[in-house]
PDB file of C-alpha atoms and ligand atoms in Angstrom:
ATOM      1  CA  MET A   1      18.807  -6.429  11.036  1.00 94.00           C
ATOM      2  CA  LEU A   2      19.844  -7.820   7.810  1.00 96.00           C
ATOM      3  CA  LEU A   3      18.009 -10.931   5.908  1.00 97.00           C
ATOM      4  CA  ARG A   4      19.800 -12.676   3.576  1.00 97.00           C
ATOM      5  CA  PRO A   5      20.845 -16.437   2.009  1.00 97.00           C
ATOM      6  CA  LEU A   6      22.630 -18.334   4.228  1.00 97.00           C
ATOM      7  CA  MET A   7      26.411 -19.157   3.385  1.00 95.00           C
ATOM      8  CA  PRO A   8      28.821 -21.316   4.264  1.00 94.00           C
ATOM      9  CA  GLU A   9      31.009 -18.687   6.188  1.00 95.00           C
ATOM     10  CA  ASP A  10      27.572 -18.871   8.165  1.00 96.00           C
ATOM     11  CA  ALA A  11      29.018 -21.752  10.046  1.00 95.00           C
ATOM     12  CA  ALA A  12      31.323 -19.819  12.395  1.00 95.00           C
ATOM     13  CA  LEU A  13      27.739 -17.782  13.461  1.00 97.00           C
ATOM     14  CA  TYR A  14      26.009 -20.916  14.585  1.00 95.00           C
ATOM     15  CA  PRO A  15      28.140 -21.877  18.150  1.00 93.00           C
ATOM     16  CA  ASP A  16      27.253 -18.135  19.335  1.00 95.00           C
ATOM     17  CA  PHE A  17      23.510 -18.473  17.609  1.00 96.00           C
ATOM     18  CA  LEU A  18      23.129 -22.290  19.792  1.00 95.00           C
ATOM     19  CA  ALA A  19      24.023 -21.174  22.453  1.00 93.00           C
ATOM     20  CA  GLU A  20      21.212 -18.623  23.112  1.00 95.00           C
ATOM     21  CA  VAL A  21      18.768 -21.356  21.998  1.00 96.00           C
ATOM     22  CA  THR A  22      17.218 -23.366  24.775  1.00 95.00           C
ATOM     23  CA  ALA A  23      17.107 -26.942  24.577  1.00 95.00           C
ATOM     24  CA  GLU A  24      13.414 -26.645  24.833  1.00 96.00           C
ATOM     25  CA  ASP A  25      13.324 -24.862  21.475  1.00 96.00           C
ATOM     26  CA  LEU A  26      15.853 -27.232  19.698  1.00 96.00           C
ATOM     27  CA  ARG A  27      13.472 -29.817  20.325  1.00 96.00           C
ATOM     28  CA  LEU A  28      10.625 -27.775  18.888  1.00 97.00           C
ATOM     29  CA  ARG A  29      12.461 -27.426  16.062  1.00 96.00           C
ATOM     30  CA  PHE A  30      14.354 -30.999  15.396  1.00 95.00           C
ATOM     31  CA  PHE A  31      11.533 -33.028  17.228  1.00 94.00           C
ATOM     32  CA  ALA A  32      14.269 -34.655  19.208  1.00 90.00           C
ATOM     33  CA  PRO A  33      15.642 -34.042  22.762  1.00 88.00           C
ATOM     34  CA  MET A  34      19.504 -32.463  22.042  1.00 85.00           C
ATOM     35  CA  ARG A  35      22.110 -31.124  24.357  1.00 81.00           C
ATOM     36  CA  GLU A  36      23.835 -30.024  21.535  1.00 83.00           C
ATOM     37  CA  VAL A  37      23.934 -29.512  17.808  1.00 89.00           C
ATOM     38  CA  SER A  38      26.388 -31.647  16.269  1.00 91.00           C
ATOM     39  CA  HIS A  39      29.803 -29.859  13.850  1.00 91.00           C
ATOM     40  CA  GLU A  40      28.059 -32.637  11.126  1.00 93.00           C
ATOM     41  CA  LEU A  41      24.232 -31.394  11.790  1.00 92.00           C
ATOM     42  CA  ILE A  42      25.977 -27.636  11.055  1.00 93.00           C
ATOM     43  CA  ASP A  43      27.273 -28.803   8.351  1.00 93.00           C
ATOM     44  CA  LYS A  44      24.638 -30.549   6.518  1.00 92.00           C
ATOM     45  CA  LEU A  45      22.315 -27.049   7.850  1.00 93.00           C
ATOM     46  CA  ILE A  46      24.712 -24.788   5.950  1.00 94.00           C
ATOM     47  CA  HIS A  47      25.792 -27.041   2.478  1.00 94.00           C
ATOM     48  CA  TYR A  48      22.528 -27.048   1.248  1.00 92.00           C
ATOM     49  CA  ASP A  49      21.867 -27.260  -2.743  1.00 92.00           C
ATOM     50  CA  PRO A  50      20.642 -24.157  -3.893  1.00 91.00           C
ATOM     51  CA  GLN A  51      18.974 -25.810  -6.962  1.00 90.00           C
ATOM     52  CA  HIS A  52      16.283 -27.403  -4.648  1.00 93.00           C
ATOM     53  CA  ALA A  53      16.685 -25.672  -1.218  1.00 96.00           C
ATOM     54  CA  MET A  54      17.158 -22.358   0.196  1.00 95.00           C
ATOM     55  CA  ALA A  55      17.836 -20.847   3.653  1.00 97.00           C
ATOM     56  CA  PHE A  56      18.026 -17.003   4.961  1.00 98.00           C
ATOM     57  CA  ILE A  57      19.549 -16.058   7.870  1.00 98.00           C
ATOM     58  CA  ALA A  58      19.080 -12.679  10.016  1.00 98.00           C
ATOM     59  CA  ILE A  59      21.897 -11.330  11.049  1.00 98.00           C
ATOM     60  CA  GLU A  60      22.045  -8.152  13.777  1.00 97.00           C
ATOM     61  CA  GLU A  61      24.149  -5.483  11.513  1.00 96.00           C
ATOM     62  CA  ALA A  62      26.196  -3.761  14.145  1.00 96.00           C
ATOM     63  CA  SER A  63      27.596  -7.290  15.992  1.00 96.00           C
ATOM     64  CA  GLY A  64      27.103  -9.545  12.833  1.00 96.00           C
ATOM     65  CA  LYS A  65      25.553 -12.048  15.465  1.00 97.00           C
ATOM     66  CA  MET A  66      23.128 -14.566  13.540  1.00 98.00           C
ATOM     67  CA  LEU A  67      19.412 -14.220  14.836  1.00 98.00           C
ATOM     68  CA  GLY A  68      17.821 -16.695  13.408  1.00 98.00           C
ATOM     69  CA  VAL A  69      17.116 -18.657  10.059  1.00 98.00           C
ATOM     70  CA  VAL A  70      14.473 -20.163   7.814  1.00 98.00           C
ATOM     71  CA  ARG A  71      14.968 -22.753   5.044  1.00 98.00           C
ATOM     72  CA  LEU A  72      12.776 -24.260   2.454  1.00 97.00           C
ATOM     73  CA  HIS A  73      13.793 -27.593   0.864  1.00 97.00           C
ATOM     74  CA  ASP A  74      11.888 -28.221  -2.158  1.00 95.00           C
ATOM     75  CA  ASP A  75      10.111 -32.019  -2.390  1.00 92.00           C
ATOM     76  CA  PRO A  76      11.374 -33.992  -5.397  1.00 90.00           C
ATOM     77  CA  ASP A  77       7.940 -32.905  -7.016  1.00 88.00           C
ATOM     78  CA  GLY A  78       9.526 -29.767  -7.540  1.00 88.00           C
ATOM     79  CA  GLU A  79       5.888 -27.973  -6.617  1.00 95.00           C
ATOM     80  CA  ARG A  80       6.209 -27.887  -2.893  1.00 97.00           C
ATOM     81  CA  GLY A  81       8.417 -27.305  -0.286  1.00 97.00           C
ATOM     82  CA  GLU A  82       9.136 -28.032   3.532  1.00 97.00           C
ATOM     83  CA  PHE A  83      10.235 -25.446   5.607  1.00 98.00           C
ATOM     84  CA  ALA A  84      11.967 -25.061   9.035  1.00 98.00           C
ATOM     85  CA  ILE A  85      12.504 -22.006  11.475  1.00 98.00           C
ATOM     86  CA  LEU A  86      14.484 -21.505  14.402  1.00 98.00           C
ATOM     87  CA  VAL A  87      14.817 -17.696  16.226  1.00 98.00           C
ATOM     88  CA  ARG A  88      17.082 -16.972  19.085  1.00 98.00           C
ATOM     89  CA  SER A  89      15.792 -17.629  21.557  1.00 97.00           C
ATOM     90  CA  ARG A  90      15.645 -14.306  23.706  1.00 96.00           C
ATOM     91  CA  LEU A  91      14.541 -12.717  20.937  1.00 96.00           C
ATOM     92  CA  LYS A  92      11.276 -14.569  20.393  1.00 96.00           C
ATOM     93  CA  GLY A  93       8.115 -12.397  20.295  1.00 95.00           C
ATOM     94  CA  ARG A  94       9.579  -9.580  18.619  1.00 96.00           C
ATOM     95  CA  GLY A  95       8.437 -10.442  15.093  1.00 96.00           C
ATOM     96  CA  LEU A  96      11.197 -11.923  13.906  1.00 97.00           C
ATOM     97  CA  GLY A  97       9.696 -15.501  12.971  1.00 98.00           C
ATOM     98  CA  TRP A  98       6.746 -13.547  11.108  1.00 97.00           C
ATOM     99  CA  LEU A  99       9.480 -11.583   9.224  1.00 97.00           C
ATOM    100  CA  LEU A 100      11.493 -14.539   8.355  1.00 98.00           C
ATOM    101  CA  MET A 101       8.049 -16.883   7.332  1.00 98.00           C
ATOM    102  CA  LYS A 102       6.861 -14.003   5.086  1.00 96.00           C
ATOM    103  CA  HIS A 103      10.278 -13.954   3.246  1.00 96.00           C
ATOM    104  CA  MET A 104      10.400 -17.464   2.687  1.00 97.00           C
ATOM    105  CA  ILE A 105       6.851 -17.470   1.560  1.00 96.00           C
ATOM    106  CA  ALA A 106       7.520 -14.727  -0.914  1.00 95.00           C
ATOM    107  CA  ASN A 107      10.460 -16.415  -2.456  1.00 94.00           C
ATOM    108  CA  ALA A 108       8.587 -19.832  -2.386  1.00 95.00           C
ATOM    109  CA  LYS A 109       6.086 -17.900  -4.256  1.00 94.00           C
ATOM    110  CA  ASP A 110       8.566 -16.449  -6.469  1.00 92.00           C
ATOM    111  CA  LYS A 111      10.073 -19.300  -7.521  1.00 92.00           C
ATOM    112  CA  GLY A 112       7.115 -20.863  -8.745  1.00 93.00           C
ATOM    113  CA  LEU A 113       6.334 -23.523  -5.858  1.00 96.00           C
ATOM    114  CA  LYS A 114       2.675 -24.391  -5.326  1.00 96.00           C
ATOM    115  CA  THR A 115       2.331 -24.792  -1.399  1.00 97.00           C
ATOM    116  CA  VAL A 116       4.693 -24.472   1.391  1.00 98.00           C
ATOM    117  CA  HIS A 117       4.112 -26.980   4.529  1.00 98.00           C
ATOM    118  CA  GLY A 118       5.968 -27.967   7.711  1.00 98.00           C
ATOM    119  CA  GLN A 119       5.672 -30.103  10.744  1.00 98.00           C
ATOM    120  CA  VAL A 120       4.881 -28.402  13.910  1.00 98.00           C
ATOM    121  CA  LEU A 121       4.665 -30.542  17.366  1.00 98.00           C
ATOM    122  CA  ALA A 122       0.906 -30.012  18.318  1.00 97.00           C
ATOM    123  CA  GLU A 123       2.145 -28.435  21.803  1.00 97.00           C
ATOM    124  CA  ASN A 124       3.807 -25.390  20.013  1.00 98.00           C
ATOM    125  CA  SER A 125       0.745 -23.425  20.076  1.00 97.00           C
ATOM    126  CA  SER A 126       2.980 -20.125  19.146  1.00 96.00           C
ATOM    127  CA  MET A 127       4.219 -21.798  16.240  1.00 98.00           C
ATOM    128  CA  LEU A 128       0.593 -23.235  14.928  1.00 98.00           C
ATOM    129  CA  LEU A 129      -0.828 -19.911  16.041  1.00 98.00           C
ATOM    130  CA  MET A 130       1.472 -17.799  13.735  1.00 97.00           C
ATOM    131  CA  CYS A 131       0.846 -20.321  11.058  1.00 97.00           C
ATOM    132  CA  SER A 132      -2.981 -19.935  10.869  1.00 97.00           C
ATOM    133  CA  GLU A 133      -2.088 -15.954  11.102  1.00 96.00           C
ATOM    134  CA  LEU A 134      -0.058 -16.344   7.617  1.00 96.00           C
ATOM    135  CA  GLY A 135      -3.091 -18.479   6.307  1.00 95.00           C
ATOM    136  CA  PHE A 136      -1.675 -22.105   6.602  1.00 97.00           C
ATOM    137  CA  HIS A 137      -3.929 -24.918   6.879  1.00 97.00           C
ATOM    138  CA  THR A 138      -3.197 -27.238   9.916  1.00 98.00           C
ATOM    139  CA  VAL A 139      -4.206 -31.064   9.937  1.00 98.00           C
ATOM    140  CA  GLU A 140      -2.948 -34.233  12.307  1.00 97.00           C
ATOM    141  CA  ASP A 141       0.306 -36.145  10.542  1.00 97.00           C
ATOM    142  CA  PRO A 142      -1.195 -39.148   9.413  1.00 95.00           C
ATOM    143  CA  ASP A 143       2.379 -41.001   9.685  1.00 94.00           C
ATOM    144  CA  GLU A 144       3.556 -39.188  13.438  1.00 94.00           C
ATOM    145  CA  ARG A 145       1.670 -38.952  16.286  1.00 95.00           C
ATOM    146  CA  GLY A 146       1.230 -35.446  18.095  1.00 96.00           C
ATOM    147  CA  VAL A 147       2.760 -33.882  15.084  1.00 97.00           C
ATOM    148  CA  LYS A 148       0.311 -31.415  12.995  1.00 98.00           C
ATOM    149  CA  VAL A 149       1.412 -30.394   9.506  1.00 98.00           C
ATOM    150  CA  VAL A 150       0.951 -26.995   8.376  1.00 98.00           C
ATOM    151  CA  THR A 151       0.301 -25.945   4.392  1.00 98.00           C
ATOM    152  CA  LEU A 152      -0.132 -22.544   2.805  1.00 97.00           C
ATOM    153  CA  PRO A 153      -1.175 -22.803  -0.792  1.00 96.00           C
ATOM    154  CA  LEU A 154       0.754 -20.187  -2.310  1.00 95.00           C
ATOM    155  CA  ASN A 155      -1.843 -19.093  -4.559  1.00 90.00           C
ATOM    156  CA  GLU A 156      -4.024 -18.236  -1.459  1.00 80.00           C
ATOM    157  CA  VAL A 157      -1.383 -16.235   0.162  1.00 78.00           C
ATOM    158  CA  PRO A 158      -3.469 -13.472   2.224  1.00 72.00           C
ATOM    159  CA  ALA A 159      -2.502  -9.831   2.219  1.00 74.00           C
ATOM    160  CA  LEU A 160      -0.187  -9.908   5.640  1.00 74.00           C
ATOM    161  CA  PRO A 161       0.730  -6.356   7.742  1.00 74.00           C
ATOM    162  CA  ASP A 162       4.765  -6.412   7.620  1.00 76.00           C
TER     163      ASP A 162
HETATM  164  C1  LIG B   1       8.150 -20.261  16.386  1.00 82.93           C
HETATM  165  C2  LIG B   1       8.837 -19.466  16.302  1.00 82.93           C
HETATM  166  C3  LIG B   1       9.679 -19.446  15.019  1.00 82.93           C
HETATM  167  C4  LIG B   1       8.334 -17.786  16.444  1.00 82.93           C
HETATM  168  O1  LIG B   1       9.146 -17.002  16.056  1.00 82.93           O
HETATM  169  P1  LIG B   1       8.902 -15.556  16.794  1.00 82.93           P
HETATM  170  O2  LIG B   1      10.412 -14.851  16.264  1.00 82.93           O
HETATM  171  O3  LIG B   1       8.988 -15.667  18.314  1.00 82.93           O
HETATM  172  O4  LIG B   1       7.661 -15.240  16.668  1.00 82.93           O
HETATM  173  P2  LIG B   1       7.075 -13.844  16.125  1.00 82.93           P
HETATM  174  O5  LIG B   1       7.696 -12.597  17.424  1.00 82.93           O
HETATM  175  O6  LIG B   1       7.534 -13.506  14.751  1.00 82.93           O
HETATM  176  O7  LIG B   1       5.351 -14.212  16.130  1.00 82.93           O
HETATM  177  C5  LIG B   1       5.295 -14.418  17.664  1.00 82.93           C
HETATM  178  C6  LIG B   1       3.573 -13.268  17.509  1.00 82.93           C
HETATM  179  O8  LIG B   1       3.657 -12.085  16.944  1.00 82.93           O
HETATM  180  C7  LIG B   1       2.969 -12.493  15.776  1.00 82.93           C
HETATM  181  N1  LIG B   1       3.316 -11.597  14.681  1.00 82.93           N
HETATM  182  C8  LIG B   1       4.404 -11.260  14.655  1.00 82.93           C
HETATM  183  N2  LIG B   1       4.675 -10.027  13.733  1.00 82.93           N
HETATM  184  C9  LIG B   1       3.361  -9.519  13.137  1.00 82.93           C
HETATM  185  C10 LIG B   1       2.861  -8.669  12.550  1.00 82.93           C
HETATM  186  N3  LIG B   1       3.975  -7.947  11.862  1.00 82.93           N
HETATM  187  N4  LIG B   1       1.554  -8.557  11.865  1.00 82.93           N
HETATM  188  C11 LIG B   1       0.858 -10.079  12.923  1.00 82.93           C
HETATM  189  N5  LIG B   1       1.063 -10.089  13.665  1.00 82.93           N
HETATM  190  C12 LIG B   1       2.609 -10.671  13.980  1.00 82.93           C
HETATM  191  C13 LIG B   1       2.561 -13.646  15.256  1.00 82.93           C
HETATM  192  O9  LIG B   1       1.959 -14.209  14.740  1.00 82.93           O
HETATM  193  C14 LIG B   1       2.992 -14.431  16.770  1.00 82.93           C
HETATM  194  O10 LIG B   1       1.440 -13.983  17.561  1.00 82.93           O
HETATM  195  P3  LIG B   1       0.997 -14.641  18.956  1.00 82.93           P
HETATM  196  O11 LIG B   1       2.637 -14.101  19.972  1.00 82.93           O
HETATM  197  O12 LIG B   1       0.106 -14.083  19.798  1.00 82.93           O
HETATM  198  O13 LIG B   1       1.799 -16.103  18.913  1.00 82.93           O
HETATM  199  C15 LIG B   1      10.217 -19.057  17.498  1.00 82.93           C
HETATM  200  O14 LIG B   1       9.599 -19.338  19.010  1.00 82.93           O
HETATM  201  C16 LIG B   1      11.102 -20.190  17.526  1.00 82.93           C
HETATM  202  O15 LIG B   1      12.303 -20.424  16.789  1.00 82.93           O
HETATM  203  N6  LIG B   1      10.811 -21.353  18.179  1.00 82.93           N
HETATM  204  C17 LIG B   1      11.714 -22.651  18.463  1.00 82.93           C
HETATM  205  C18 LIG B   1      11.476 -23.316  17.046  1.00 82.93           C
HETATM  206  C19 LIG B   1      10.499 -23.975  16.245  1.00 82.93           C
HETATM  207  O16 LIG B   1       9.681 -23.987  17.261  1.00 82.93           O
HETATM  208  N7  LIG B   1      10.396 -23.939  14.869  1.00 82.93           N
HETATM  209  C20 LIG B   1       8.896 -24.419  14.338  1.00 82.93           C
HETATM  210  C21 LIG B   1       8.835 -25.663  14.017  1.00 82.93           C
HETATM  211  S1  LIG B   1      10.274 -25.581  12.340  1.00 82.93           S
END
C-alpha cells in the first residue's frame, strides 16, 4: 500500500472507490443520506488549497486502486485543523483507518498545528473508539444534536502502536 498526498489526477480513482463505499459509510462521512457523490463534490474534495489543507490517499500498489483518504483543513486561526476520513467499506477493520489517522496526526504536528478535531456522529461507535484510542477527547457538539466533537491536543499525542 502506498500513502501519498491526494493529487488532482486522483479524481479518476474516486468512482471505483465510491462504488465500494456503502450508503451508510457515506452518511457517516458526510452526515447526510447520499445516493451518490456528485462530480461537484469530488471536484471540491480534490482541489484543496495546499496552503490551508492537506489530504492523503491510500492506494493499493498492485492495482492502483484507491483504498481510503484522510483530509485535514486548517481553521482560519491557523492553530487548529479539522479532519475527515473514509475507507473503502470492504476493507474496514484491517487497520487502514488507524494508519491514515496516524499519518494525518503526524503531518498536523509537523505543520505546527496545536490541535486537530473532527465531527463524528454519535452512533459511529467504531470511529469514536478509534479516536479515543488515538488520544482524542470527546464532547457533545454544542451546535448539532447527535454529533460529537473529538479533539486531539497535539502536545499530548501518546506513543501509538504502528
Ligand atoms: C471510521 C473508519 C475510518 C475506520 O477505518 P478502519 O480502517 O475500519 O479502522 P481500523 O481497522 O484502522 O481500526 C479499527 C479498529 O482497530 C483498532 N486499531 C487498528 N489498528 C490498530 C493498531 N495498530 N493498534 C491499535 N489499535 C488499532 C482501532 O482502534 C479500531 O478498534 P475497534 O475495531 O476495536 O473499534 C472507517 O470505518 C470508515 O471509513 N467509516 C465511514 C466513514 C466515517 O465514519 N468517517 C468518520 C467521520 S469523518
